[in-house]
Tab-separated table of C-alpha atoms and ligand atoms in Angstrom:
chain	number	residue	atom	x	y	z
A	266	MET	CA	13.999	12.842	28.207
A	267	ASN	CA	15.547	14.914	25.438
A	268	ILE	CA	14.505	13.860	21.951
A	269	LEU	CA	16.025	14.623	18.548
A	270	ILE	CA	13.873	14.454	15.409
A	271	LEU	CA	15.642	14.386	12.043
A	272	GLY	CA	13.959	16.099	9.096
A	273	SER	CA	12.328	19.361	8.086
A	274	GLY	CA	8.826	18.686	6.814
A	275	GLY	CA	5.232	18.626	7.975
A	276	ARG	CA	5.771	15.026	9.079
A	277	GLU	CA	8.532	16.045	11.477
A	278	HIS	CA	6.513	19.021	12.783
A	279	ALA	CA	3.559	16.694	13.460
A	280	ILE	CA	5.728	14.111	15.255
A	281	ALA	CA	7.359	16.882	17.334
A	282	TRP	CA	3.922	18.335	18.151
A	283	LYS	CA	2.704	14.936	19.382
A	284	LEU	CA	5.859	14.113	21.376
A	285	LYS	CA	5.719	17.535	23.025
A	286	GLN	CA	2.413	16.530	24.672
A	287	SER	CA	4.055	13.741	26.666
A	288	PRO	CA	4.994	14.359	30.313
A	289	LYS	CA	8.110	12.268	29.634
A	290	THR	CA	9.463	14.803	27.133
A	291	SER	CA	11.934	17.397	28.401
A	292	ASN	CA	13.457	19.110	25.363
A	293	ILE	CA	12.810	18.494	21.693
A	294	PHE	CA	15.432	19.236	19.050
A	295	ILE	CA	14.721	19.176	15.331
A	296	ALA	CA	17.461	19.000	12.720
A	297	PRO	CA	17.170	20.974	10.551
A	298	GLY	CA	13.463	21.769	11.219
A	299	ASN	CA	11.443	24.681	9.828
A	300	ALA	CA	9.608	27.827	10.949
A	301	GLY	CA	6.925	25.704	12.633
A	302	THR	CA	9.121	23.342	14.609
A	303	VAL	CA	10.607	26.275	16.579
A	304	THR	CA	7.273	26.509	18.385
A	305	VAL	CA	7.732	23.003	19.853
A	306	GLY	CA	11.499	22.747	20.197
A	307	THR	CA	14.929	23.941	19.146
A	308	ASN	CA	16.007	23.823	15.522
A	309	LEU	CA	19.588	22.733	14.838
A	310	ASN	CA	21.321	23.548	11.601
A	311	ILE	CA	22.493	19.994	10.864
A	312	ALA	CA	21.838	17.997	7.692
A	313	VAL	CA	20.064	14.636	8.119
A	314	ASN	CA	22.931	12.785	6.396
A	315	ASP	CA	25.750	14.325	8.463
A	316	PHE	CA	26.012	11.422	10.933
A	317	ASP	CA	29.113	12.729	12.739
A	318	ALA	CA	27.469	16.094	13.393
A	319	ILE	CA	24.297	14.321	14.584
A	320	ALA	CA	26.359	12.178	16.983
A	321	ASP	CA	28.033	15.326	18.386
A	322	CYS	CA	24.640	16.916	18.855
A	323	VAL	CA	23.383	13.809	20.715
A	324	ARG	CA	26.365	14.000	23.099
A	325	VAL	CA	26.199	17.751	23.677
A	326	ASN	CA	22.443	17.922	24.249
A	327	ASN	CA	22.128	14.757	26.334
A	328	ILE	CA	19.679	13.259	23.843
A	329	ARG	CA	18.171	9.862	24.755
A	330	MET	CA	15.986	9.233	21.710
A	331	VAL	CA	16.457	9.887	17.981
A	332	VAL	CA	13.447	9.712	15.656
A	333	VAL	CA	14.392	9.539	11.978
A	334	GLY	CA	11.773	11.278	9.793
A	335	PRO	CA	12.827	10.733	6.154
A	336	GLU	CA	14.057	7.559	4.453
A	337	ALA	CA	17.436	8.737	3.125
A	338	PRO	CA	19.432	8.567	6.394
A	339	LEU	CA	17.879	5.150	7.128
A	340	VAL	CA	18.829	3.796	3.708
A	341	GLU	CA	22.330	5.245	4.260
A	342	GLY	CA	22.602	3.404	7.582
A	343	ILE	CA	22.197	5.938	10.385
A	344	VAL	CA	20.900	3.256	12.752
A	345	ASP	CA	23.887	0.977	12.035
A	346	TYR	CA	26.202	3.978	12.579
A	347	PHE	CA	24.920	4.484	16.136
A	348	ARG	CA	24.666	0.755	16.922
A	349	ALA	CA	28.372	0.377	16.036
A	350	LYS	CA	29.381	2.835	18.780
A	351	PRO	CA	29.161	1.350	22.318
A	352	GLU	CA	28.971	4.836	23.859
A	353	PHE	CA	25.458	5.123	22.323
A	354	ALA	CA	24.150	1.797	23.613
A	355	TYR	CA	21.584	3.699	25.728
A	356	LEU	CA	20.164	5.605	22.746
A	357	LYS	CA	16.602	4.814	21.647
A	358	LEU	CA	16.546	4.880	17.850
A	359	ILE	CA	13.274	4.975	15.919
A	360	GLY	CA	13.928	3.636	12.419
A	361	PRO	CA	15.201	0.388	10.892
A	362	ALA	CA	18.839	-0.498	10.304
A	363	LYS	CA	20.188	-0.444	6.737
A	364	HIS	CA	19.163	-3.977	5.795
A	365	GLY	CA	15.520	-3.363	6.749
A	366	ALA	CA	15.553	0.073	5.095
A	367	ARG	CA	16.037	-1.762	1.780
A	368	LEU	CA	12.304	-2.471	1.940
A	369	GLU	CA	12.022	1.115	0.693
A	370	GLY	CA	15.503	1.508	-0.838
A	371	SER	CA	15.070	-1.358	-3.308
A	372	LYS	CA	11.788	-2.270	-4.984
A	373	GLU	CA	13.226	-5.633	-6.014
A	374	PHE	CA	14.281	-6.420	-2.433
A	375	ALA	CA	10.794	-5.456	-1.222
A	376	LYS	CA	9.019	-7.593	-3.834
A	377	LYS	CA	11.186	-10.634	-3.086
A	378	PHE	CA	10.582	-10.147	0.648
A	379	MET	CA	6.810	-10.106	-0.017
A	380	ILE	CA	6.946	-13.274	-2.115
A	381	ARG	CA	9.090	-15.140	0.471
A	382	ASN	CA	6.699	-14.158	3.240
A	383	ASN	CA	3.369	-14.661	1.451
A	384	VAL	CA	2.424	-10.981	1.493
A	385	PRO	CA	-0.163	-10.397	-1.289
A	386	THR	CA	1.294	-8.245	-4.069
A	387	ALA	CA	1.166	-7.850	-7.857
A	388	LYS	CA	2.974	-10.433	-9.993
A	389	PHE	CA	6.407	-9.120	-11.077
A	390	GLU	CA	9.833	-9.742	-12.580
A	391	SER	CA	12.952	-7.601	-12.494
A	392	PHE	CA	15.451	-6.792	-15.233
A	393	THR	CA	18.823	-5.146	-15.925
A	394	ALA	CA	20.378	-3.814	-19.163
A	395	GLU	CA	21.719	-7.323	-19.864
A	396	SER	CA	18.233	-8.829	-19.696
A	397	LEU	CA	16.442	-6.073	-21.678
A	398	GLU	CA	15.157	-8.558	-24.268
A	399	ASN	CA	13.652	-10.708	-21.505
A	400	GLY	CA	12.009	-7.561	-20.172
A	401	TYR	CA	10.376	-6.947	-23.564
A	402	ALA	CA	9.184	-10.565	-23.591
A	403	PHE	CA	7.716	-10.236	-20.077
A	404	LEU	CA	5.883	-7.032	-21.071
A	405	GLU	CA	4.320	-8.961	-23.954
A	406	THR	CA	2.793	-11.438	-21.498
A	407	LEU	CA	1.043	-8.616	-19.561
A	408	LYS	CA	-2.055	-6.592	-20.338
A	409	ALA	CA	-2.064	-2.762	-20.455
A	410	PRO	CA	-1.470	-0.588	-18.507
A	411	TYR	CA	2.170	-1.477	-17.830
A	412	VAL	CA	3.868	-0.629	-14.517
A	413	LEU	CA	7.639	0.011	-14.554
A	414	LYS	CA	9.469	0.796	-11.313
A	415	ALA	CA	13.064	1.936	-10.897
A	416	ASP	CA	14.560	-0.310	-8.234
A	417	GLY	CA	16.268	2.435	-6.213
A	418	LEU	CA	15.164	5.691	-4.576
A	419	ALA	CA	14.151	8.153	-7.287
A	420	GLY	CA	12.553	10.918	-5.240
A	421	GLY	CA	9.055	9.525	-5.780
A	422	LYS	CA	9.408	9.794	-9.580
A	423	GLY	CA	10.631	6.282	-10.370
A	424	VAL	CA	7.276	4.658	-11.189
A	425	LEU	CA	5.876	4.851	-14.728
A	426	ILE	CA	2.431	3.632	-15.744
A	427	LEU	CA	2.025	3.317	-19.507
A	428	ASN	CA	-0.927	2.495	-21.691
A	429	GLU	CA	0.850	1.262	-24.824
A	430	LEU	CA	3.170	-1.718	-25.149
A	431	SER	CA	5.480	0.246	-27.463
A	432	GLU	CA	5.746	3.091	-24.938
A	433	ALA	CA	6.459	0.604	-22.150
A	434	LYS	CA	9.276	-0.969	-24.173
A	435	PHE	CA	10.693	2.462	-25.011
A	436	GLU	CA	10.666	3.544	-21.359
A	437	LEU	CA	12.121	0.238	-20.168
A	438	LYS	CA	15.108	0.814	-22.444
A	439	ALA	CA	15.378	4.468	-21.331
A	440	MET	CA	15.504	3.351	-17.706
A	441	LEU	CA	17.902	0.421	-18.102
A	442	VAL	CA	20.178	1.541	-20.916
A	443	ASP	CA	19.977	5.356	-20.849
A	444	ALA	CA	19.843	5.667	-17.045
A	445	LYS	CA	16.617	7.698	-17.080
A	446	PHE	CA	16.619	7.738	-13.263
A	447	GLY	CA	20.395	7.372	-12.925
A	448	GLU	CA	21.703	4.458	-10.893
A	449	ALA	CA	18.202	3.958	-9.400
A	450	SER	CA	16.939	2.549	-12.721
A	451	SER	CA	19.856	0.191	-13.471
A	452	ASN	CA	17.440	-2.439	-12.229
A	453	VAL	CA	13.712	-2.218	-13.086
A	454	VAL	CA	10.753	-4.066	-11.622
A	455	ILE	CA	7.905	-4.678	-14.075
A	456	GLU	CA	4.645	-5.610	-12.427
A	457	GLU	CA	1.061	-6.419	-13.128
A	458	TYR	CA	-1.299	-3.434	-12.949
A	459	LEU	CA	-3.766	-3.519	-10.058
A	460	ASP	CA	-7.052	-1.721	-10.590
A	461	GLY	CA	-8.479	-0.657	-7.252
A	462	ILE	CA	-8.446	2.054	-4.589
A	463	GLU	CA	-5.332	3.078	-2.725
A	464	MET	CA	-4.903	3.600	0.989
A	465	SER	CA	-2.110	3.295	3.496
A	466	VAL	CA	-1.691	1.614	6.839
A	467	PHE	CA	1.002	2.571	9.314
A	468	VAL	CA	2.540	0.153	11.720
A	469	LEU	CA	4.924	0.749	14.596
A	470	THR	CA	6.981	-2.418	15.030
A	471	ASP	CA	9.929	-3.668	17.051
A	472	GLY	CA	10.532	-6.363	14.442
A	473	GLU	CA	8.486	-8.998	16.288
A	474	SER	CA	5.272	-7.378	17.477
A	475	TYR	CA	3.391	-4.404	16.141
A	476	GLN	CA	0.666	-1.869	16.715
A	477	ILE	CA	-1.459	-0.509	13.886
A	478	MET	CA	-2.039	3.235	13.779
A	479	PRO	CA	-4.984	5.033	12.138
A	480	GLU	CA	-5.126	4.416	8.379
A	481	ALA	CA	-5.099	7.262	5.852
A	482	LYS	CA	-5.466	8.092	2.199
A	483	ASP	CA	-3.348	10.718	0.512
A	484	TYR	CA	-3.880	12.696	-2.684
A	485	LYS	CA	-0.717	12.521	-4.763
A	486	ARG	CA	-1.643	14.351	-7.960
A	487	ILE	CA	-1.249	18.108	-8.301
A	488	GLY	CA	-4.596	18.650	-10.008
A	489	GLU	CA	-8.195	18.375	-8.859
A	490	GLY	CA	-9.928	15.096	-9.685
A	491	ASP	CA	-6.565	13.310	-9.303
A	492	THR	CA	-5.086	14.680	-12.503
A	493	GLY	CA	-1.672	15.987	-13.526
A	494	LEU	CA	1.789	15.306	-12.157
A	495	ASN	CA	2.587	13.298	-9.054
A	496	THR	CA	3.630	15.273	-5.979
A	497	GLY	CA	4.820	14.336	-2.504
A	498	GLY	CA	1.170	14.577	-1.439
A	499	MET	CA	-1.388	17.412	-1.611
A	500	GLY	CA	-3.569	16.378	1.304
A	501	ALA	CA	-4.724	13.427	3.353
A	502	VAL	CA	-7.701	12.112	5.267
A	503	SER	CA	-8.132	9.630	8.110
A	504	PRO	CA	-10.072	7.382	8.533
A	505	VAL	CA	-10.992	6.177	5.030
A	506	SER	CA	-14.717	5.626	4.585
A	507	PHE	CA	-14.428	2.347	2.660
A	508	MET	CA	-12.625	0.663	5.578
A	509	ASN	CA	-14.846	-1.960	7.211
A	510	GLU	CA	-14.264	-4.657	9.809
A	511	GLU	CA	-13.811	-7.374	7.221
A	512	LEU	CA	-11.223	-5.383	5.285
A	513	ARG	CA	-9.479	-4.368	8.505
A	514	LYS	CA	-9.111	-8.025	9.487
A	515	ARG	CA	-7.854	-8.987	6.043
A	516	ILE	CA	-5.275	-6.219	6.089
A	517	GLU	CA	-4.100	-7.204	9.545
A	518	ASN	CA	-3.934	-10.938	8.840
A	519	ALA	CA	-2.805	-11.043	5.235
A	520	VAL	CA	-0.553	-7.988	5.147
A	521	VAL	CA	0.565	-6.731	8.564
A	522	GLN	CA	1.128	-10.061	10.294
A	523	THR	CA	2.877	-11.629	7.314
A	524	SER	CA	5.111	-8.568	6.892
A	525	VAL	CA	6.132	-8.348	10.558
A	526	ASN	CA	6.574	-12.106	10.719
A	527	GLY	CA	8.906	-11.772	7.730
A	528	LEU	CA	11.025	-9.248	9.641
A	529	LYS	CA	11.144	-11.663	12.559
A	530	VAL	CA	12.030	-14.870	10.699
A	531	GLU	CA	14.581	-13.057	8.549
A	532	LYS	CA	16.080	-11.521	11.736
A	533	ILE	CA	15.882	-7.994	10.319
A	534	ASP	CA	16.783	-5.280	12.853
A	535	TYR	CA	13.637	-3.170	12.525
A	536	LYS	CA	12.456	-0.826	15.245
A	537	GLY	CA	10.371	1.898	13.689
A	538	PHE	CA	7.543	2.741	11.353
A	539	LEU	CA	6.475	0.518	8.507
A	540	PHE	CA	4.213	2.390	6.083
A	541	ILE	CA	2.377	-0.037	3.828
A	542	GLY	CA	0.913	1.311	0.593
A	543	LEU	CA	-2.069	-0.820	-0.415
A	544	MET	CA	-4.286	-1.264	-3.427
A	545	ILE	CA	-7.688	-2.623	-2.457
A	546	VAL	CA	-9.098	-4.768	-5.263
A	547	ASP	CA	-12.578	-6.265	-4.628
A	548	ASN	CA	-12.130	-5.714	-0.873
A	549	GLN	CA	-8.786	-7.612	-0.951
A	550	PRO	CA	-5.554	-5.828	-0.014
A	551	PHE	CA	-2.402	-5.991	-2.162
A	552	VAL	CA	0.851	-4.311	-1.157
A	553	ILE	CA	2.168	-1.867	-3.745
A	554	GLU	CA	5.035	-0.554	-1.672
A	555	TYR	CA	6.701	-0.405	1.700
A	556	ASN	CA	8.133	2.775	3.138
A	557	VAL	CA	10.341	2.596	6.204
A	558	ARG	CA	9.107	5.890	7.668
A	559	MET	CA	5.837	7.719	8.132
A	560	GLY	CA	4.059	9.302	5.173
A	561	ASP	CA	3.913	13.022	4.570
A	562	PRO	CA	1.196	14.475	4.669
A	563	GLU	CA	-0.385	11.330	6.203
A	564	THR	CA	1.425	11.959	9.511
A	565	GLU	CA	-0.397	15.290	9.745
A	566	VAL	CA	-3.720	13.406	10.005
A	567	VAL	CA	-2.494	10.332	11.891
A	568	MET	CA	-0.767	12.093	14.831
A	569	PRO	CA	-3.781	14.214	15.842
A	570	ARG	CA	-5.893	11.027	16.043
A	571	ILE	CA	-3.572	9.177	18.434
A	572	LYS	CA	-4.805	9.423	21.997
A	573	SER	CA	-2.076	7.527	23.850
A	574	ASP	CA	1.443	8.755	24.674
A	575	LEU	CA	3.763	8.496	21.663
A	576	VAL	CA	6.898	8.682	23.813
A	577	ASP	CA	5.733	5.533	25.637
A	578	HIS	CA	5.180	3.791	22.294
A	579	PHE	CA	8.608	4.831	21.011
A	580	ILE	CA	10.294	3.573	24.195
A	581	ALA	CA	8.454	0.254	23.860
A	582	CYS	CA	9.429	0.073	20.198
A	583	ALA	CA	13.127	0.707	20.834
A	584	ASP	CA	13.142	-1.733	23.778
A	585	GLY	CA	11.445	-4.548	21.836
A	586	ASN	CA	8.332	-4.290	23.968
A	587	MET	CA	5.735	-3.366	21.358
A	588	ALA	CA	3.489	-6.300	22.279
A	589	ASN	CA	2.642	-4.498	25.532
A	590	SER	CA	2.144	-0.995	24.165
A	591	ARG	CA	-1.402	-0.484	22.918
A	592	ILE	CA	-1.822	2.506	20.618
A	593	GLU	CA	-5.203	4.085	21.272
A	594	PHE	CA	-6.895	6.418	18.873
A	595	GLU	CA	-9.815	8.804	18.862
A	596	GLU	CA	-13.102	7.962	17.145
A	597	ASN	CA	-12.861	11.141	15.093
A	598	ALA	CA	-11.676	12.283	11.686
A	599	ALA	CA	-8.733	14.398	10.582
A	600	THR	CA	-7.997	15.993	7.222
A	601	THR	CA	-5.079	18.013	5.963
A	602	VAL	CA	-4.785	20.320	2.976
A	603	MET	CA	-1.309	21.175	1.718
A	604	LEU	CA	-0.583	24.697	0.557
A	605	VAL	CA	2.088	24.627	-2.149
A	606	ALA	CA	4.090	27.028	-4.305
A	607	GLU	CA	2.954	28.040	-7.782
A	608	GLY	CA	4.681	25.744	-10.284
A	609	TYR	CA	5.233	22.828	-7.880
A	610	PRO	CA	6.044	19.934	-8.490
A	611	GLU	CA	8.053	21.472	-11.322
A	612	GLU	CA	9.963	24.739	-10.954
A	613	TYR	CA	8.844	27.186	-8.297
A	614	GLU	CA	10.153	30.165	-6.374
A	615	LYS	CA	10.980	30.353	-2.688
A	616	GLY	CA	11.325	33.292	-0.306
A	617	LYS	CA	7.732	34.599	-0.396
A	618	GLU	CA	6.582	36.270	2.805
A	619	MET	CA	3.651	34.521	4.484
A	620	THR	CA	0.938	36.249	6.506
A	621	GLY	CA	-2.434	35.469	8.039
A	622	PHE	CA	-1.300	33.011	10.703
A	623	ASP	CA	-3.048	35.057	13.407
A	624	GLN	CA	-6.315	34.890	11.428
A	625	THR	CA	-6.552	31.082	11.537
A	626	GLU	CA	-8.762	29.290	14.034
A	627	ASP	CA	-9.691	25.772	15.099
A	628	CYS	CA	-7.009	24.022	13.058
A	629	ILE	CA	-3.452	22.775	13.465
A	630	LEU	CA	-0.826	24.298	11.208
A	631	PHE	CA	2.000	21.901	10.414
A	632	HIS	CA	4.809	23.676	8.623
A	633	ALA	CA	6.584	21.974	5.719
A	634	GLY	CA	8.668	24.275	3.464
A	635	THR	CA	8.923	27.375	5.632
A	636	LYS	CA	11.741	29.214	7.355
A	637	LEU	CA	12.222	32.197	9.609
A	638	GLU	CA	14.076	35.196	8.232
A	639	ASN	CA	14.285	38.481	10.148
A	640	LYS	CA	11.378	37.292	12.319
A	641	LYS	CA	9.221	36.778	9.221
A	642	ILE	CA	7.938	33.437	7.978
A	643	ILE	CA	8.914	32.883	4.352
A	644	THR	CA	8.323	30.035	1.935
A	645	ASN	CA	11.226	27.638	1.556
A	646	GLY	CA	9.960	24.700	-0.503
A	647	GLY	CA	7.332	23.367	-2.887
A	648	ARG	CA	5.062	22.004	-0.203
A	649	ILE	CA	4.713	24.802	2.323
A	650	LEU	CA	2.045	24.349	4.975
A	651	ALA	CA	-0.297	21.503	5.949
A	652	ILE	CA	-3.567	22.691	7.473
A	653	THR	CA	-5.138	19.996	9.598
A	654	GLY	CA	-8.752	20.008	10.732
A	655	VAL	CA	-10.040	17.592	13.358
A	656	ALA	CA	-13.758	16.944	13.822
A	657	GLU	CA	-16.377	14.242	14.269
A	658	ASN	CA	-16.434	13.451	10.569
A	659	ILE	CA	-14.458	14.076	7.381
A	660	LYS	CA	-16.859	16.736	6.103
A	661	ASP	CA	-16.524	18.939	9.200
A	662	ALA	CA	-12.778	18.382	9.378
A	663	LEU	CA	-12.438	19.438	5.732
A	664	ALA	CA	-14.448	22.607	6.390
A	665	LYS	CA	-11.829	23.569	8.985
A	666	SER	CA	-8.903	22.764	6.681
A	667	PHE	CA	-10.333	24.678	3.718
A	668	GLY	CA	-11.655	27.610	5.780
A	669	ASN	CA	-8.201	28.233	7.164
A	670	ALA	CA	-6.424	27.610	3.847
A	671	ASP	CA	-8.099	30.806	2.650
A	672	ARG	CA	-6.705	32.816	5.551
A	673	ILE	CA	-3.012	32.121	4.953
A	674	LEU	CA	-1.611	34.442	2.309
A	675	TYR	CA	1.500	34.442	0.127
A	676	GLU	CA	2.261	35.091	-3.516
A	677	GLY	CA	1.519	32.083	-5.743
A	678	LYS	CA	-0.505	30.081	-3.225
A	679	TYR	CA	-2.108	26.932	-4.620
A	680	TYR	CA	-3.975	24.059	-3.001
A	681	ARG	CA	-6.395	21.377	-4.099
A	682	LYS	CA	-9.967	22.239	-3.187
A	683	ASP	CA	-11.182	18.660	-3.578
A	684	ILE	CA	-9.217	16.736	-0.952
A	685	GLY	CA	-11.464	13.929	0.305
A	686	PHE	CA	-13.868	14.333	-2.640
A	687	ASP	CA	-14.071	10.603	-3.254
A	688	LEU	CA	-14.720	9.693	0.381
A	689	MET	CA	-17.726	11.838	1.195
A	690	GLU	CA	-20.768	9.876	2.252
B	70	AMP	P1	4.976	3.493	-5.580
B	70	AMP	O1	6.124	4.462	-5.626
B	70	AMP	O2	5.370	2.056	-5.650
B	70	AMP	O3	3.997	3.808	-4.497
B	70	AMP	O4	4.136	3.793	-6.905
B	70	AMP	C1	3.623	5.097	-7.165
B	70	AMP	C2	2.176	5.000	-7.550
B	70	AMP	O5	2.026	4.179	-8.701
B	70	AMP	C3	1.317	4.332	-6.494
B	70	AMP	O6	0.902	5.246	-5.524
B	70	AMP	C4	0.166	3.807	-7.329
B	70	AMP	O7	-0.767	4.837	-7.574
B	70	AMP	C5	0.815	3.441	-8.620
B	70	AMP	N1	1.129	2.010	-8.685
B	70	AMP	C6	2.243	1.393	-8.252
B	70	AMP	N2	2.215	0.079	-8.475
B	70	AMP	C7	1.033	-0.162	-9.092
B	70	AMP	C8	0.386	-1.351	-9.579
B	70	AMP	N3	0.983	-2.547	-9.528
B	70	AMP	N4	-0.827	-1.210	-10.127
B	70	AMP	C9	-1.424	-0.001	-10.217
B	70	AMP	N5	-0.883	1.143	-9.780
B	70	AMP	C10	0.334	1.069	-9.213
B	71	LIG	N1	2.619	10.785	0.926
B	71	LIG	C1	3.364	9.723	0.442
B	71	LIG	C2	4.676	9.508	1.062
B	71	LIG	O1	5.012	10.057	2.091
B	71	LIG	O2	5.437	8.709	0.519
């Protein structure tokens, strides 16, 4: 079958790379794609939020399956758009409809969903400009540090963690009254701080049953030792060494089953990925966020570890048959190191010529912010290239990622040299 993948990052390149390996795949299209996705399919110059143009492309290219990479088109209702048109009844869509996408689109919606469905999470309350004084009073009942979250999508910047009560009050007012994050912060969730270690689990669900994929940990800060500004993710590893059978069972029972059961009892149309961000406190999992898509760069370590056919799993997911579609994974390890532009996540330049691709060996290069210009590969974003190593263990996988990171050259290259530092045995 012909498959369309929406998005342009390393996540979409990794999904395309995995789907390409299936005998059921005929042609892959990626909209808009990057300089890497052209090696597995055809790039189409269509924006992910241009639903009419996407529908035309589905008709013209005889596409049978659409996989939505990023959250924005899901939150804007791309699945509902196609479901409303009978001519697309055959189309297999991977991603939740608009209502379910609110699990990522609204922090308050997600927290209330967790409470209703007994999913363990930090204690919280939410506030608007009208209830600012109540917000101050709630902050006074909590201990430092204070966690403030803009309700809406804020490009990964909407969470503030503050050490002083006065700072927390100041920022709460800036968010609610001065629209610090625009409309996204007209509603703010304040929650209890959880002190633990973070990791993520990824679930493919049809809204009733589910399969759990390999877990991963990403490295969000720009600086070594987890310091400096938050980024989209500077690297990732899978599996995580602190995962044990007991924790795995707790995560499945307390978090995954309760979450999927919530989708089912609330009759939420959800056929796609559910990415659950966890904080593990004393070997107990707490949900800090849901995302309604795969993580990036986590996908670049999860896809290479999946042994079974992803097209089969996607068909089962779209058809509501996930209970009979066992995802199998390899007993190995994968790591990815993200090469970024100098200055990222603040201002940076694009358009730098990249070389050294032919010098790399024994790794998978997943392109993120790259594009082709006059047959040359040039940088086209802050996060540029994810270099994935696969081996028996994390240490050997990292050696492949780092060894090849040195071989790719462009002006202003930066990457963290300590990905996985906290997980080495
Ligand atoms: P989120 O966008 O909800 O994932 O939040 C961004 C980051 O803030 C997370 O990756 C955590 O590192 C941190 N964070 C969020 N909520 C909490 C919490 N309740 N306690 C401690 N850290 C948190
Ligand atoms: N790497 C984190 C995310 O995709 O949200």
